[in-house]
Coordinates of C-alpha atoms in Angstrom, one line a residue:
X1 CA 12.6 -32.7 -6.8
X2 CA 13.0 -29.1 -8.2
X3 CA 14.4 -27.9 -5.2
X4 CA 17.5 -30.7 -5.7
X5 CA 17.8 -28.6 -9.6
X6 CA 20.5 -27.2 -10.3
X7 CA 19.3 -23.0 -9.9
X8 CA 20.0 -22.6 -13.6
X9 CA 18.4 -26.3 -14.6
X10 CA 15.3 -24.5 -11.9
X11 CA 14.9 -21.8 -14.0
X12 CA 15.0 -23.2 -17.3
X13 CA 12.5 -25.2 -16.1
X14 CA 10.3 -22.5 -15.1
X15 CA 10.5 -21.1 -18.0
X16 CA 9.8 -23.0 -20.4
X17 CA 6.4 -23.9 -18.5
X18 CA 6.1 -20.2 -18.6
X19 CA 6.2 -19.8 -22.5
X20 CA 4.3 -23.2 -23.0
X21 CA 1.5 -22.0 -20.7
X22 CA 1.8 -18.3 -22.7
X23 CA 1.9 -20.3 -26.1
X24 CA -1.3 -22.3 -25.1
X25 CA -3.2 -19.0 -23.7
X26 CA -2.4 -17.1 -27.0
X27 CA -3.6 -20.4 -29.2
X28 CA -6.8 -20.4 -27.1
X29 CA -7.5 -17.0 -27.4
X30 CA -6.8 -17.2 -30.9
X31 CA -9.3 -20.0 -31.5
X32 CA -11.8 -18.6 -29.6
X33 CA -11.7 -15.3 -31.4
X34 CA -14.9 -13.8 -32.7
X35 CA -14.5 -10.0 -33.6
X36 CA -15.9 -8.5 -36.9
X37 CA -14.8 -5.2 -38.3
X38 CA -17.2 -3.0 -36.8
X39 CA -18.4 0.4 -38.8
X40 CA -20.3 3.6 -36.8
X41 CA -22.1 4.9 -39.7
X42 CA -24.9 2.9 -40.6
X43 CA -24.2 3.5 -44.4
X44 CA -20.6 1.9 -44.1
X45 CA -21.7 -1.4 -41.5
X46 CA -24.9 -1.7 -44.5
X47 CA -22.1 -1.9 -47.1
X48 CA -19.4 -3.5 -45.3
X49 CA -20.5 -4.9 -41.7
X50 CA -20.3 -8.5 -41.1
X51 CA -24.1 -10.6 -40.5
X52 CA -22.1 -13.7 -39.1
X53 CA -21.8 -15.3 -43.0
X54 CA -18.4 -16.0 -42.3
X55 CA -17.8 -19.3 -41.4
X56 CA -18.2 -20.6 -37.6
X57 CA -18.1 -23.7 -35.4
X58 CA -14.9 -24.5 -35.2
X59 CA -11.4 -24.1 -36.7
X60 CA -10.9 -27.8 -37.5
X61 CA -15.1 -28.0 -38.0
X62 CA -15.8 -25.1 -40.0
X63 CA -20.1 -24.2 -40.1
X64 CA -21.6 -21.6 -42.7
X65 CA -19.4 -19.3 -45.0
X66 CA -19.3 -19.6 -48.8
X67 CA -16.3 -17.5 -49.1
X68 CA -12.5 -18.1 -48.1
X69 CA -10.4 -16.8 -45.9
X70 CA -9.5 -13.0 -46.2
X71 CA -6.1 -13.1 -47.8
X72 CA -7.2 -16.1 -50.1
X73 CA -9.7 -14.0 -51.0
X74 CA -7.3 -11.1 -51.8
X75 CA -5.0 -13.2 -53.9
X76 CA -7.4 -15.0 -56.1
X77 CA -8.4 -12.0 -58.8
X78 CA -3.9 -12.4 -59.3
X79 CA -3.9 -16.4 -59.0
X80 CA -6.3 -16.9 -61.7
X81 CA -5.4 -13.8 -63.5
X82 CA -6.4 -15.5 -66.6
X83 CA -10.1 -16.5 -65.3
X84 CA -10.6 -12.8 -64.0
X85 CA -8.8 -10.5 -65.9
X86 CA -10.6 -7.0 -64.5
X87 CA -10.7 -8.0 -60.6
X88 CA -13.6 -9.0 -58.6
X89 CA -15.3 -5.4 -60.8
X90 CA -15.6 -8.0 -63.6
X91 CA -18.7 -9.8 -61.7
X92 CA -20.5 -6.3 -61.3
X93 CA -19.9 -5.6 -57.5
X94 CA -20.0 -2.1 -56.9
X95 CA -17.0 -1.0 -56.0
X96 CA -15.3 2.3 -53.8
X97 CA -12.1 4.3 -53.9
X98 CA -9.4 2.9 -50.7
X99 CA -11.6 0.3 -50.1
X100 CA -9.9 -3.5 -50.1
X101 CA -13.1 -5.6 -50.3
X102 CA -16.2 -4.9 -52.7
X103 CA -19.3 -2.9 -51.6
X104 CA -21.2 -6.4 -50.0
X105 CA -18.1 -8.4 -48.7
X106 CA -17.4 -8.3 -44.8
X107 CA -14.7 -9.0 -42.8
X108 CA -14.7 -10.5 -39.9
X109 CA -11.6 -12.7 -37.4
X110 CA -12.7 -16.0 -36.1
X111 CA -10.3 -18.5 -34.7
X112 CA -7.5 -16.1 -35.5
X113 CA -7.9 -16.1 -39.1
X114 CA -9.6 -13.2 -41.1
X115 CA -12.5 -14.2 -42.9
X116 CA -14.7 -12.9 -45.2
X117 CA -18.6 -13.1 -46.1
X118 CA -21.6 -11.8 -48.0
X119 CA -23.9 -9.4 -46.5
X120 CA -27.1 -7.4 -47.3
X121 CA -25.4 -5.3 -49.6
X122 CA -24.4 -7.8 -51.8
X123 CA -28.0 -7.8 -53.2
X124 CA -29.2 -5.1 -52.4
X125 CA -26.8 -1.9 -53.9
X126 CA -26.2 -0.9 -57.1
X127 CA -25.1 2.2 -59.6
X128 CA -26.7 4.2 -61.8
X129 CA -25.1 6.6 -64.4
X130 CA -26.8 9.5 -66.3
X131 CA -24.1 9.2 -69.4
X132 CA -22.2 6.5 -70.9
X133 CA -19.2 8.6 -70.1
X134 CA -20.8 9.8 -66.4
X135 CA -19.4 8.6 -63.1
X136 CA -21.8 5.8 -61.5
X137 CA -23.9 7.2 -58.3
X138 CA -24.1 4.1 -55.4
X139 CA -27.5 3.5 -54.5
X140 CA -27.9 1.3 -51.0
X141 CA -30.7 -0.8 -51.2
X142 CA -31.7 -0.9 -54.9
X143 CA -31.5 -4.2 -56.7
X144 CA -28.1 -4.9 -57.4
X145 CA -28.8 -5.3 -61.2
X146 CA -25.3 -5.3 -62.3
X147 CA -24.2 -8.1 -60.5
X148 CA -23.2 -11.9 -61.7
X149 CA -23.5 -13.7 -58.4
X150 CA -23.7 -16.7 -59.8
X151 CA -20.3 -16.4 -61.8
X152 CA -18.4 -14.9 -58.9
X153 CA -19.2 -17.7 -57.0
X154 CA -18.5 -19.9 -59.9
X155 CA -15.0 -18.3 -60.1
X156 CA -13.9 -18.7 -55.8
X157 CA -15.0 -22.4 -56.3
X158 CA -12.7 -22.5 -59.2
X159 CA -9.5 -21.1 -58.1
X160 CA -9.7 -22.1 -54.8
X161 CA -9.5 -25.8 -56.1
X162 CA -6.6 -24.6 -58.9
X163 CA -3.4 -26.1 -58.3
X164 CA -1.9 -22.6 -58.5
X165 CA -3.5 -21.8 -55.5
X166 CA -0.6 -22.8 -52.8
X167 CA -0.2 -21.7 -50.0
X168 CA 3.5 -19.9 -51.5
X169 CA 1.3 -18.5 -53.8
X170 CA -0.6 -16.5 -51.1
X171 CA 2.0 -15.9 -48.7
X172 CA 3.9 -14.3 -51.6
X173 CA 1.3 -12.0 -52.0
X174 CA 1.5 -10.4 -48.3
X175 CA 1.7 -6.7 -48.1
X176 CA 5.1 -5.2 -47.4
X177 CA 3.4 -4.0 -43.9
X178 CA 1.1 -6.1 -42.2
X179 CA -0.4 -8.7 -43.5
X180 CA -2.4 -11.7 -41.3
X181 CA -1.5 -12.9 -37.8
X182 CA 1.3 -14.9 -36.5
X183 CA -1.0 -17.3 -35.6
X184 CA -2.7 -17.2 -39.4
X185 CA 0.8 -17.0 -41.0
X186 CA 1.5 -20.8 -38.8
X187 CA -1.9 -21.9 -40.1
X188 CA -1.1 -20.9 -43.6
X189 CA 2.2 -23.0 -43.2
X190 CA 0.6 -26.2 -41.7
X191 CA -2.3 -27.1 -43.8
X192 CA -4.8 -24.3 -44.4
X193 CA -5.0 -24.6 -47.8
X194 CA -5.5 -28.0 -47.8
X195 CA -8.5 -27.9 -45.5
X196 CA -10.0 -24.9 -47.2
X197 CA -9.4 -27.1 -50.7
X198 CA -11.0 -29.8 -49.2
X199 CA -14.5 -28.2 -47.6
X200 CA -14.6 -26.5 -51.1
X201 CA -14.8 -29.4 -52.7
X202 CA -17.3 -30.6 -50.7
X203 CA -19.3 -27.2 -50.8
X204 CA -18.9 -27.4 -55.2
X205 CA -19.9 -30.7 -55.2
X206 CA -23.2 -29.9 -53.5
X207 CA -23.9 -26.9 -55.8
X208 CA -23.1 -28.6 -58.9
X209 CA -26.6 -29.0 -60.4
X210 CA -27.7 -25.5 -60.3
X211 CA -24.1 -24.6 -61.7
X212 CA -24.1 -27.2 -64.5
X213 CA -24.8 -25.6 -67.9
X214 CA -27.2 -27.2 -68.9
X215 CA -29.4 -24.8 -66.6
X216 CA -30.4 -21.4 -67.4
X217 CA -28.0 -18.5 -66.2
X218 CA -29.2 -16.6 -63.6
X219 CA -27.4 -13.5 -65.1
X220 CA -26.5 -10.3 -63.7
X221 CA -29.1 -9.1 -61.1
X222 CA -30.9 -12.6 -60.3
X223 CA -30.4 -15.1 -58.3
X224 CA -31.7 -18.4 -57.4
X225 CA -32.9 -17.9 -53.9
X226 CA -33.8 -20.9 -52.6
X227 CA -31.7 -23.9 -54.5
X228 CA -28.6 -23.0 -52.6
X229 CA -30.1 -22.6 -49.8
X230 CA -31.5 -26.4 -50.0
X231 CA -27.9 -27.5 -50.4
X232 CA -26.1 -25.4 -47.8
X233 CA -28.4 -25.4 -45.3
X234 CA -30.3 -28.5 -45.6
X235 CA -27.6 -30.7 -47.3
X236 CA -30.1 -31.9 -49.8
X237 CA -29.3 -34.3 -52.9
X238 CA -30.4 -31.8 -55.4
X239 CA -29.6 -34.5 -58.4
X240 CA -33.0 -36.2 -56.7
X241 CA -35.0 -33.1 -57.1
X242 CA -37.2 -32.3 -60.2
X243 CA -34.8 -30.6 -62.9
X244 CA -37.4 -28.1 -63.4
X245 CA -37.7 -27.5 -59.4
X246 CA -33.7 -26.2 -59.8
X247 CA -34.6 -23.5 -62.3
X248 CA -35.9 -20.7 -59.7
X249 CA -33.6 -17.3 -60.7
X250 CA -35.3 -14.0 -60.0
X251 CA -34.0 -10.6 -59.8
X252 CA -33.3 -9.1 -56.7
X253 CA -35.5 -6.6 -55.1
X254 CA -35.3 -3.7 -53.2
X255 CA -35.4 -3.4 -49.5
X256 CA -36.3 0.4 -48.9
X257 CA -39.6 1.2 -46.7
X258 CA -40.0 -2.4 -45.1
X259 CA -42.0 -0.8 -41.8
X260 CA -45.3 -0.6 -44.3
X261 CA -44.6 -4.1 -45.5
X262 CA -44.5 -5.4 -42.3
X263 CA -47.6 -8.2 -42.9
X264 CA -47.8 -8.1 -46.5
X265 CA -46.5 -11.1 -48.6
X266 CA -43.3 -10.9 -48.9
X267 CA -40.7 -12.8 -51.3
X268 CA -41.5 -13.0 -54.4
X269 CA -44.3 -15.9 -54.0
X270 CA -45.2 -14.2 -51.0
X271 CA -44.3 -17.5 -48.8
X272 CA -44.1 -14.9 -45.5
X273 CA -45.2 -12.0 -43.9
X274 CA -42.7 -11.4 -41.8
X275 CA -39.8 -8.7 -42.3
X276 CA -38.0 -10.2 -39.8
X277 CA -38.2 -13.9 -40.9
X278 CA -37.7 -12.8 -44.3
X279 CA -34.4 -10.8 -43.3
X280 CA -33.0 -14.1 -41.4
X281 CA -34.4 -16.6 -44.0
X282 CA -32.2 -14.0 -46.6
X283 CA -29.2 -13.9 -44.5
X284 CA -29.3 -17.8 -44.5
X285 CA -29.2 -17.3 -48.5
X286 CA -25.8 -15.2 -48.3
X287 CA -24.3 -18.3 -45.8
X288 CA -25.3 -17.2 -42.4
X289 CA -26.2 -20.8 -40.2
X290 CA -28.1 -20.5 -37.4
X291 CA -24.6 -21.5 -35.2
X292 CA -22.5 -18.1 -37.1
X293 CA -25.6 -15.4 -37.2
X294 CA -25.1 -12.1 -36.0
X295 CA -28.3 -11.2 -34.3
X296 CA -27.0 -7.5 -33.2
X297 CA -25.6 -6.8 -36.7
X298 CA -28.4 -8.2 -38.3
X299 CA -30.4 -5.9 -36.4
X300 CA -28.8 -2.5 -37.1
X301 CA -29.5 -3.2 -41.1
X302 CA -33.3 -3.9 -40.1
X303 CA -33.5 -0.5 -38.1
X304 CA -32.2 1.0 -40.5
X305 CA -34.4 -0.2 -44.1
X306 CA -37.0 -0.2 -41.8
X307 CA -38.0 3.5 -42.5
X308 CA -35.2 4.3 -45.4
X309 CA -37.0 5.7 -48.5
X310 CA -36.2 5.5 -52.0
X311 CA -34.3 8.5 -53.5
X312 CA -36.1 10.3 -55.8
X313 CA -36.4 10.6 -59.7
X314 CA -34.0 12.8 -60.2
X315 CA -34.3 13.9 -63.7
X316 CA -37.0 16.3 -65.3
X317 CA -40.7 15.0 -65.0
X318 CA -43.6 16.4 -67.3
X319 CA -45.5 17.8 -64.4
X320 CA -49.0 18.0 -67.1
X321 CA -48.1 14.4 -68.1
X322 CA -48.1 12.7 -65.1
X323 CA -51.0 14.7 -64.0
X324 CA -52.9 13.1 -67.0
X325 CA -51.3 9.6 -65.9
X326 CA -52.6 9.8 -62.4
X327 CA -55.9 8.4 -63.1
X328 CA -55.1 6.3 -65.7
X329 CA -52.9 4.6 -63.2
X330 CA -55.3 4.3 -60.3
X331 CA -58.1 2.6 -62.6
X332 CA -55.8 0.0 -63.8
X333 CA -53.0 -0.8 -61.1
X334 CA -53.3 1.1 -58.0
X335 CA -55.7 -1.2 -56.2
X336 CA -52.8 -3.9 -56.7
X337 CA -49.9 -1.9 -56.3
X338 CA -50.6 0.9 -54.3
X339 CA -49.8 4.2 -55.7
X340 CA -47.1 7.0 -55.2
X341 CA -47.4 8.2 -51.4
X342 CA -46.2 4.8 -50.2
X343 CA -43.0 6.1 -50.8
X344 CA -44.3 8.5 -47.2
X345 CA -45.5 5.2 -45.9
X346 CA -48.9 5.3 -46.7
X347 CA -50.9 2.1 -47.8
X348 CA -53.0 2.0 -50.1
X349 CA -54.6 -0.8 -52.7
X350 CA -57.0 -3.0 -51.6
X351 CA -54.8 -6.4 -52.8
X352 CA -51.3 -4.3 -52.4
X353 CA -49.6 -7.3 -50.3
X354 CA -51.4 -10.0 -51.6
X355 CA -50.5 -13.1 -53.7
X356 CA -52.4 -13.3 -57.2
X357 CA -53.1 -16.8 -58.5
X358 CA -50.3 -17.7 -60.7
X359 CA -53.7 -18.7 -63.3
X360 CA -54.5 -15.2 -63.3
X361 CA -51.5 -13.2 -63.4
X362 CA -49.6 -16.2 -66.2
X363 CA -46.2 -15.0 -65.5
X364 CA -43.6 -17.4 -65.8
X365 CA -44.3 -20.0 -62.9
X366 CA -40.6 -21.1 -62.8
X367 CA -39.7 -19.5 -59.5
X368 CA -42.8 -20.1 -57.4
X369 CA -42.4 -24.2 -58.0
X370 CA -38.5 -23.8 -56.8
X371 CA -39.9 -23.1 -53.9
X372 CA -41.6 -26.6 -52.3
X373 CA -44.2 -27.1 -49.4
X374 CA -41.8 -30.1 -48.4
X375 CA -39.0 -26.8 -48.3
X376 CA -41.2 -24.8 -46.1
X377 CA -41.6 -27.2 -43.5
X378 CA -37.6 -27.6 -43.6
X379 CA -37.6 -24.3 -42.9
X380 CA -39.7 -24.8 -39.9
X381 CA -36.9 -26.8 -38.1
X382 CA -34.6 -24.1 -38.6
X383 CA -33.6 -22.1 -35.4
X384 CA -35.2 -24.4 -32.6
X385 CA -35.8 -23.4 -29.3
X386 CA -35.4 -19.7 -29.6
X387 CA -37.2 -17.0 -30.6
X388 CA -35.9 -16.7 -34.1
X389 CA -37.8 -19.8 -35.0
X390 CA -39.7 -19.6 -38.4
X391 CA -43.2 -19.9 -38.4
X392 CA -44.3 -17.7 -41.0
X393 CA -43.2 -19.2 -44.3
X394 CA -45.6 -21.0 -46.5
X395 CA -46.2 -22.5 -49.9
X396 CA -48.1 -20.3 -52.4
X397 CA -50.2 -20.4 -55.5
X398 CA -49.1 -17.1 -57.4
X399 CA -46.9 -14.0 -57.1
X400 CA -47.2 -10.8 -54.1
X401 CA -48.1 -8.0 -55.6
X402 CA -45.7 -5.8 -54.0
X403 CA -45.8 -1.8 -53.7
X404 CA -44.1 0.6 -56.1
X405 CA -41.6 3.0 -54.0
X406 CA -38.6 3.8 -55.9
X407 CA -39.9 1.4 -59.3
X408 CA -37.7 3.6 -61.8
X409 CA -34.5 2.0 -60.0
X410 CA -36.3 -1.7 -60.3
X411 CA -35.8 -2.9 -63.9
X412 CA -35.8 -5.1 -65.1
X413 CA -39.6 -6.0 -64.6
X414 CA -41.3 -8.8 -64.0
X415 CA -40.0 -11.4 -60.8
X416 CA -37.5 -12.8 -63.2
X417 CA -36.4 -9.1 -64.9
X418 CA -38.0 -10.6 -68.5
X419 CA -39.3 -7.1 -69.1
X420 CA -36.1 -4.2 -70.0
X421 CA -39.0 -0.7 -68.9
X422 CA -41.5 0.2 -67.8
X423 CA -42.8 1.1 -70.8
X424 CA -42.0 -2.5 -72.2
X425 CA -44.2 -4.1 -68.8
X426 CA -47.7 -2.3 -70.7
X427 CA -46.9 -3.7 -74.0
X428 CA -48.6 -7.1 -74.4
X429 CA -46.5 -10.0 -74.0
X430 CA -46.0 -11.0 -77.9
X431 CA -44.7 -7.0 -78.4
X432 CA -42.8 -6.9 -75.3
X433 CA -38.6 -7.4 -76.4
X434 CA -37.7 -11.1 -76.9
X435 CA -34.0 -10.7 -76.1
X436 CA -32.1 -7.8 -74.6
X437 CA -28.8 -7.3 -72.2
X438 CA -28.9 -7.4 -68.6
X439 CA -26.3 -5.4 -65.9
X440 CA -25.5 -1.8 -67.7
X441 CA -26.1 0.9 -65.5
X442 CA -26.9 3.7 -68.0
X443 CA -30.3 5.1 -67.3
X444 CA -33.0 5.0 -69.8
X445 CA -35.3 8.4 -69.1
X446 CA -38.0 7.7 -71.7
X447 CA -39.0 4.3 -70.9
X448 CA -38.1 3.9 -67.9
X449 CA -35.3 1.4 -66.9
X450 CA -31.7 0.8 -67.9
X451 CA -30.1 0.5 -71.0
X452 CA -30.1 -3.0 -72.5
X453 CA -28.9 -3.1 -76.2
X454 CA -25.5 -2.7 -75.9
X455 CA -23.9 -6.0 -75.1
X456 CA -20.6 -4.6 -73.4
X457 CA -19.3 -1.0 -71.8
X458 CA -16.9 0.5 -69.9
X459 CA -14.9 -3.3 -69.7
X460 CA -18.4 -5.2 -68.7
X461 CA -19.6 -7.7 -71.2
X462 CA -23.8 -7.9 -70.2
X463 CA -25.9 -10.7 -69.9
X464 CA -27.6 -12.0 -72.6
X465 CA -31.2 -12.8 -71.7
X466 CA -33.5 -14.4 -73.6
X467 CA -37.3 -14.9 -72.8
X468 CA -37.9 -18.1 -74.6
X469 CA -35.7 -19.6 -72.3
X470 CA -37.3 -21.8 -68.9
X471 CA -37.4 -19.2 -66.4
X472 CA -37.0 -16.0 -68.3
X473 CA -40.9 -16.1 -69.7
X474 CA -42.4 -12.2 -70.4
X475 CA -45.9 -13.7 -70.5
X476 CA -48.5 -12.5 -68.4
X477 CA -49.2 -9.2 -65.9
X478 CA -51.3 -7.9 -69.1
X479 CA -52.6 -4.8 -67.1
X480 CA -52.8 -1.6 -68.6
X481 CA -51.4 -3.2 -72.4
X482 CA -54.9 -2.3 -74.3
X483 CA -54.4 1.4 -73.7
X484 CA -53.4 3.9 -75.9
X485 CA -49.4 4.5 -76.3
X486 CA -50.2 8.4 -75.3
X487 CA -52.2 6.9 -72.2
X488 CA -49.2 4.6 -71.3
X489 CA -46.5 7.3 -71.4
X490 CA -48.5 9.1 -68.9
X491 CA -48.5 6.4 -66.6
X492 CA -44.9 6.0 -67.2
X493 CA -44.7 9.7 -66.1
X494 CA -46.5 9.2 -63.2
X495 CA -44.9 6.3 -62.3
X496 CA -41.8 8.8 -62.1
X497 CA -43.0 10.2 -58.8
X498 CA -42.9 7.2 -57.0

């Protein structure tokens, strides 16, 4: 039959099955595509590296991923110019000089689009400043105290599902030079953003009781752990939960020294002991599913905390005062908390990784009930039939009492930050500060802590926070408030050296 062609008909022919066989080959590479931005420094994949929380599965089935696409992403903060006047800055991220994306935010091309996610960084880097005029200093792996998590992801699910955003309005918004693939730029033109309007829908309507407003604000540097996590994950009707079950926002910790922490209660609560379930259970938090993880990458952050100290105080310490606080500090919290040569990696304490009855230590109990025994059997079902199953989580009755490294770049105090200093924390609870701003990162030498009665700076308005709220209680931890105030500077001033 070909043969009877006429030669040019023939090879016409052939090559159009050429180009269609070509134009099928580049659509299934495309569509197959899995290949994250990859960083050589440690310190730039911590900050930037993907984890695998970009979504996964498949194009027309997306799994995991809270964020859209890259250049979505990129033309939002102009879309909704009126929502986010300052950039994605506004929400606290920390941000660096010829960088495109946040300290946090990874980027990473599946199906031959460019997505982005949320990695460890996210959470867990922040700045400090010496001087309201003074540059900020990044710090990887502090609590990232600045940040509004909860109102940045408020704002994506907003103007994603904002009529302005079109898929004109992105496309217009291409650099001059480069810009997204052919195959994104067809995808873009036949449908893209109505999918990604669609699953956002779907993703905002699952989310919608911890966002409502008649919940607490988690606030800049706290976040509510576990609720998402019941709705993303575990696609759980969380209008059939408890209402006070959804209030669980606490701040974020730090994730320096974890090889001495291995077996202590971890979390909070102290629901597990492993650093390694705790890492993937976290990951899971940022949108990681058990189809997207990044095992490897995931990997290279845990090598890396696992022996990465805190940087020290690095102001002036009254050598004579600390001396004096020393003792003071190993009658009354050492054998809980360890004291400072953890910091080197020693343990010390005889209840340092324990969990202390929530009737004993009477701080606000809000948090420990977000997280359920029916939750931590979920859990259990998580990763089946490989070796990153969970089997360490558990339901608690109290709070971990954690160790001390690096505690001058932890405030606020307390699980849920309801304590501005250190020197506030060995006040009793009815003299402790009853409102005060959260997310300035102006260091506070004398008590120890940030600065947190000015309500805006350097174009940031702070959170509010309020301890008579649910969730935000300063009650309890009442060790070490009967002393004298000379005898709690000095443990201030020890606490310095940590």
């Amino acid at each position: 039959m070909l043969a009877r062609l006429r030669p040019w008909l023939r090879w016409a022919l052939l090559v159009s099955v050429a180009a269609g066989a070509v134009l099928v080959l580049w659509i299934l590479v495309s569509i197959n595509s899995d290949s994250p931005v990859l960083y050589e420094d440690i310190q730039e994949h911590f900050k930037y590296g993907s984890i695998g929380s970009e979504p996964g599965g498949s194009l027309l089935a997306p799994i995991g991923g809270v964020l859209p696409p890259y250049w979505v992403f990129r033309a939002l903060p102009s879309v909704c110019a009126d929502r986010l006047p300052g950039g994605y800055a506004t929400f606290g991220f920390v941000t660096e000089p010829g960088k495109d994306l946040p300290v946090g935010i990874s980027r990473r091309r599946r199906f031959g689009v460019d997505h982005v996610g949320l990695n460890c960084a996210v959470c867990h880097t922040s700045t400090v400043r010496d001087t309201p005029d003074g540059a900020p200093r990044i710090v990887l792996g502090m609590p990232a105290q600045t940040l509004d998590l909860q109102a940045f992801v408020q704002f994506v699910l907003d103007c994603t599902l904002d009529n302005r955003l079109t898929a004109d309005a992105v496309r217009g918004r291409y650099p001059a030079r480069g810009g997204p693939s052919l195959f994104e730029r067809v995808l873009m033109r036949t449908g893209l953003i109505d999918r990604l309007k669609l699953q956002t829908l779907n993703l905002r309507n699952r989310m919608a009781p911890i966002l409502a407003p008649s919940l607490p604000r988690w606030g800049r540097g706290r976040v509510d752990t576990f609720n998402p996590y019941k709705a993303i994950q575990f696609n759980w009707d969380l209008t059939k939960l408890p209402g006070s079950e959804l209030i669980g926002a606490s701040d974020f910790p730090s994730i320096w020294n974890q090889k001495p922490r291995q077996g202590m209660h971890l979390h909070w609560d102290g629901d597990n002991d492993s650093v390694d379930e705790r890492n993937l259970s976290a990951s899971l938090g940022a949108g990681v599913t058990p189809v997207t993880v990044d095992h490897p990458n995931l990997k290279r952050v845990r090598d890396w905390i696992w022996t990465l100290p805190p940087p020290a105080y690095p102001y002036p310490i009254d050598a004579a005062r600390a001396a004096q606080g020393a003792p003071l500090y190993a009658t009354h919290c050492a054998v809980c908390h360890g004291d400072h040569r953890f910091r080197d990696g020693v343990v010390s304490g005889a209840r340092i990784g324990t969990v202390v009855p929530i009737a004993d230590i009477a701080t606000d109990r809000h948090r420990l009930d977000s997280y359920t025994l029916t939750f931590a059997m979920n859990q259990y079902g998580l990763y089946p039939d490989s070796p990153y199953r969970f089997t360490h989580f558990r339901k608690t009755n109290g709070y971990a009492n954690h160790p001390l490294d690096g505690i001058w770049l932890r405030a606020p105090y307390l699980h849920n930050g309801s304590v501005p200093t250190l020197r506030d924390l060995l006040d009793a609870p009815e003299s402790r500060p009853v409102t005060f701003y959260r997310g300035y990162d102006l260091f506070d030498r004398e008590k120890v802590g940030f600065v947190t009665d000015v309500p805006a700076a350097n174009g940031q308005l702070f959170t509010p926070f309020d301890t008579r709220v649910p969730g935000n209680g300063n009650g309890g931890h009442r060790y070490g408030t009967a002393l004298s105030p000379d005898d709690k500077r000095a443990i201030v001033e020890y606490m310095k050296t940590f």
